[in-house]
Amino acid sequence: MRIILLGPPGSGKGTQAKALSKALNITHISTGDILREEVKNNTPLGLQAKKYIDSGLLVPDDLVIRMLGARLNGPDIKEGFILDGFPRNIMQAEALDEILKPKKVEIDNVFYLDASEPVIIQRLSGRRICSNCGAIFHIKNMPPKVEGTCDKCNGNIYQRSDDYPETIKNRLKVYLKETAALIDYYKKQKRLHNINADKDAQHLVGDILKITASKHDHSQV
Ligand code: AMP
């Protein structure tokens, strides 16, 4: 099964992708995670990407498309994958179609995680990440048992530099300008499912799994 999670920053794509990857036993590909790893390792791609990430802008398409194309050649995607954070605009969506064509596979489902702005801002400003295993916490909704320490691996917990208020605003602007157009793109292809992402994360996974399990669902928007 090949899935795209679409939605504004803070709609819960990362959390849902991790849960779905476990439930469906398919690979989670987050372009944001790959880019942050490149930045951490000071690779040439990381050095180019850093300024865009830190200011909440999209990393140029050619860099991200090449990176994703290489990742989709990995041995761990035969059973499928969940894309989290890609595509981010029409150009990337068309490039994805081109990457998949010679592999003779298609995207099965696109889930649009529809979250309202107050919920997004509350989630992003309180979000904390484990620097070691990537687990996601929230200072109010899901605090770690010991402040600053990951429950799962004892790694250090940090706040993403792009989760500061000014950058959050920029990311939302970029989302509305570039990414929101993908809702129509996938609606036209009849692959889009609308999910109310203001709900708690645990409830969303169930909603999404029900749709992936049903071949003849009526939830397409
Ligand atoms: P995310 O973790 O998906 O919120 O992504 C964090 C940041 O990484 C974004 O604000 C962008 O700067 C960059 N990024 C991630 N995915 C993409 C993409 N598909 N295209 C361009 N930039 C991206």
Coordinates of C-alpha atoms and ligand atoms in Angstrom, one line a residue:
M1 CA 0.0 0.0 0.0
R2 CA 1.3 3.4 -1.0
I3 CA 0.0 6.4 1.1
I4 CA 0.5 10.1 1.1
L5 CA -0.3 12.1 4.2
L6 CA -1.2 15.7 3.3
G7 CA -2.0 18.6 5.6
P8 CA -0.6 21.7 7.2
P9 CA 2.3 21.6 9.5
G10 CA 1.0 20.5 12.9
S11 CA -1.9 18.5 11.5
G12 CA -0.2 15.3 12.9
K13 CA 1.3 13.8 9.8
G14 CA 4.4 12.6 11.6
T15 CA 2.5 11.0 14.5
Q16 CA 0.0 9.3 12.1
A17 CA 2.8 8.2 9.8
K18 CA 4.6 6.5 12.6
A19 CA 1.5 4.7 13.8
L20 CA 0.4 3.6 10.3
S21 CA 3.9 2.4 9.5
K22 CA 3.7 0.1 12.5
A23 CA 0.1 -1.0 11.9
L24 CA 0.5 -1.7 8.1
N25 CA 4.2 -2.7 8.3
I26 CA 5.3 -0.3 5.5
T27 CA 8.1 2.2 5.4
H28 CA 7.6 5.7 6.7
I29 CA 9.4 8.3 4.6
S30 CA 9.5 11.8 6.0
T31 CA 11.4 14.3 3.7
G32 CA 11.6 16.7 6.7
D33 CA 13.4 13.9 8.8
I34 CA 15.8 13.1 6.0
L35 CA 16.6 16.8 5.5
R36 CA 17.1 17.3 9.2
E37 CA 19.5 14.3 9.3
E38 CA 21.4 15.8 6.3
V39 CA 21.7 19.2 8.2
K40 CA 22.9 17.4 11.4
N41 CA 25.6 15.6 9.4
N42 CA 26.7 18.8 7.6
T43 CA 26.3 17.1 4.2
P44 CA 26.4 19.2 1.0
L45 CA 22.6 18.8 0.8
G46 CA 22.2 19.6 4.5
L47 CA 24.2 22.8 4.1
Q48 CA 22.1 23.9 1.2
A49 CA 18.8 23.0 2.9
K50 CA 19.4 24.6 6.3
K51 CA 18.6 28.2 5.5
Y52 CA 15.3 27.2 3.9
I53 CA 14.3 25.0 6.8
D54 CA 15.2 27.5 9.4
S55 CA 13.1 30.2 7.8
G56 CA 10.1 27.9 7.2
L57 CA 10.5 27.9 3.4
L58 CA 10.5 25.0 1.0
V59 CA 13.8 23.5 0.1
P60 CA 14.2 23.9 -3.8
D61 CA 12.2 21.2 -5.7
D62 CA 15.1 19.8 -7.7
L63 CA 17.0 18.9 -4.5
V64 CA 14.0 17.4 -2.7
I65 CA 12.8 15.5 -5.8
R66 CA 16.2 14.0 -6.4
M67 CA 16.5 13.0 -2.7
L68 CA 13.0 11.4 -2.7
G69 CA 13.7 9.6 -6.0
A70 CA 16.8 8.0 -4.5
R71 CA 14.9 7.0 -1.3
L72 CA 12.2 5.3 -3.4
N73 CA 14.8 3.0 -4.9
G74 CA 15.5 1.6 -1.4
P75 CA 15.0 -2.1 -0.8
D76 CA 12.5 -1.4 2.0
I77 CA 9.7 0.0 -0.1
K78 CA 8.6 -3.0 -2.0
E79 CA 5.6 -3.5 0.3
G80 CA 4.7 0.1 0.1
F81 CA 5.4 3.4 1.9
I82 CA 3.9 6.3 3.7
L83 CA 5.0 9.7 2.4
D84 CA 5.0 12.4 5.1
G85 CA 5.8 15.9 3.9
F86 CA 6.1 15.1 0.2
P87 CA 4.8 16.3 -2.2
R88 CA 4.6 19.9 -1.0
N89 CA 3.5 21.4 -4.3
I90 CA 2.1 20.5 -7.7
M91 CA 5.6 20.3 -9.3
Q92 CA 6.6 17.6 -6.7
A93 CA 3.3 15.7 -7.1
E94 CA 3.9 15.5 -10.9
A95 CA 7.5 14.5 -10.3
L96 CA 6.3 11.7 -7.9
D97 CA 3.9 10.4 -10.6
E98 CA 6.9 10.3 -13.0
I99 CA 9.1 8.5 -10.4
L100 CA 6.4 5.8 -9.8
K101 CA 5.5 5.3 -13.5
P102 CA 8.5 3.1 -14.5
K103 CA 8.0 1.2 -11.2
K104 CA 4.5 0.4 -12.4
V105 CA 2.9 1.4 -9.1
E106 CA 0.5 4.1 -8.1
I107 CA -0.4 6.0 -4.9
D108 CA -3.4 4.1 -3.4
N109 CA -4.7 6.7 -0.8
V110 CA -4.1 10.3 0.0
F111 CA -5.2 11.3 3.5
Y112 CA -5.8 15.0 4.0
L113 CA -5.4 15.8 7.7
D114 CA -7.6 18.8 8.1
A115 CA -6.7 20.7 11.2
S116 CA -7.8 24.2 12.3
E117 CA -5.3 27.0 12.8
P118 CA -5.6 27.3 16.7
V119 CA -5.1 23.6 17.0
I120 CA -2.1 23.7 14.7
I121 CA -0.4 26.6 16.6
Q122 CA -1.0 24.9 20.0
R123 CA 0.5 21.7 18.7
L124 CA 3.5 23.1 17.0
S125 CA 4.5 25.6 19.7
G126 CA 4.4 22.8 22.4
R127 CA 6.0 20.1 20.2
R128 CA 9.3 18.5 21.3
I129 CA 11.3 15.8 19.5
C130 CA 13.7 13.2 20.7
S131 CA 17.1 13.9 19.1
N132 CA 17.9 10.2 19.2
C133 CA 14.8 8.2 18.1
G134 CA 12.6 10.9 16.7
A135 CA 9.7 10.2 19.1
I136 CA 7.3 13.2 19.3
F137 CA 6.1 14.7 22.6
H138 CA 4.1 17.8 23.6
I139 CA 4.8 19.8 26.7
K140 CA 1.1 19.8 27.6
N141 CA -0.7 17.1 25.7
M142 CA 2.0 14.4 25.9
P143 CA 4.8 15.4 28.2
P144 CA 7.7 13.0 28.7
K145 CA 7.8 11.3 32.1
V146 CA 11.2 13.1 32.9
E147 CA 11.4 16.6 31.6
G148 CA 13.9 16.8 28.6
T149 CA 14.3 13.0 28.4
C150 CA 12.8 10.6 25.9
D151 CA 10.6 7.9 27.5
K152 CA 11.5 5.4 24.8
C153 CA 15.3 5.7 24.6
N154 CA 16.5 8.3 27.2
G155 CA 17.6 10.6 24.4
N156 CA 17.6 14.3 24.7
I157 CA 14.4 16.1 23.8
Y158 CA 14.6 19.4 21.8
Q159 CA 12.4 21.9 20.1
R160 CA 12.7 22.1 16.4
S161 CA 14.1 25.5 15.3
D162 CA 11.2 25.9 12.8
D163 CA 8.7 25.4 15.6
Y164 CA 9.3 28.9 17.0
P165 CA 6.3 31.2 16.6
E166 CA 7.7 33.4 13.7
T167 CA 8.7 30.4 11.6
I168 CA 5.4 28.6 12.3
K169 CA 3.6 31.6 10.7
N170 CA 5.8 31.4 7.6
R171 CA 5.3 27.6 7.3
L172 CA 1.5 28.1 7.4
K173 CA 1.8 30.8 4.7
V174 CA 3.9 28.5 2.5
Y175 CA 1.4 25.7 3.1
L176 CA -1.6 27.8 1.9
K177 CA 0.3 29.2 -1.1
E178 CA 1.9 26.0 -2.3
T179 CA 0.7 22.8 -0.7
A180 CA -3.1 23.4 -0.3
A181 CA -3.4 23.1 -4.1
L182 CA -2.6 19.4 -3.8
I183 CA -6.0 18.8 -2.2
D184 CA -7.7 19.5 -5.6
Y185 CA -4.9 17.6 -7.5
Y186 CA -5.6 14.4 -5.6
K187 CA -9.4 15.0 -5.3
K188 CA -9.5 15.0 -9.1
Q189 CA -7.6 11.7 -9.1
K190 CA -10.2 10.3 -6.7
R191 CA -7.5 9.3 -4.2
L192 CA -8.3 11.9 -1.5
H193 CA -9.9 11.1 1.9
N194 CA -10.7 14.0 4.3
I195 CA -9.8 13.3 7.9
N196 CA -10.8 15.6 10.8
A197 CA -7.3 16.1 12.3
D198 CA -8.5 18.3 15.2
K199 CA -9.3 15.0 17.0
D200 CA -6.8 13.3 19.2
A201 CA -4.0 11.3 17.5
Q202 CA -5.2 7.9 18.7
H203 CA -8.7 8.4 17.1
L204 CA -7.3 9.4 13.8
V205 CA -5.2 6.2 13.3
G206 CA -8.4 4.2 13.6
D207 CA -10.2 6.4 11.1
I208 CA -7.4 6.0 8.6
L209 CA -7.0 2.3 9.0
K210 CA -10.7 1.7 8.4
I211 CA -10.4 3.5 5.1
T212 CA -7.3 1.6 4.0
A213 CA -9.1 -1.7 4.9
S214 CA -12.2 -0.9 3.0
K215 CA -12.0 -1.4 -0.8
H216 CA -15.5 0.1 -1.4
D217 CA -15.5 3.0 1.0
H218 CA -17.7 6.1 0.5
S219 CA -15.5 8.6 2.2
Q220 CA -13.8 10.1 -0.8
V221 CA -14.2 13.8 -1.0
Ligands
AMP1 P1 8.4 18.8 7.9 O1 9.2 18.0 8.9 O2 7.7 18.0 6.9 O3 7.5 19.8 8.6 O4 9.5 19.7 7.1 C1 10.4 20.6 7.7 C2 11.0 21.5 6.7 O5 11.8 20.7 5.8 C3 10.0 22.3 5.8 O6 9.5 23.5 6.4 C4 10.9 22.5 4.6 O7 11.8 23.6 4.8 C5 11.6 21.2 4.4 N1 10.9 20.2 3.6 C6 10.4 19.0 4.0 N2 9.8 18.4 3.0 C7 9.9 19.2 1.9 C8 9.5 19.1 0.6 N3 8.8 18.0 0.1 N4 9.8 20.1 -0.2 C9 10.5 21.2 0.2 N5 10.9 21.3 1.4 C10 10.6 20.4 2.3

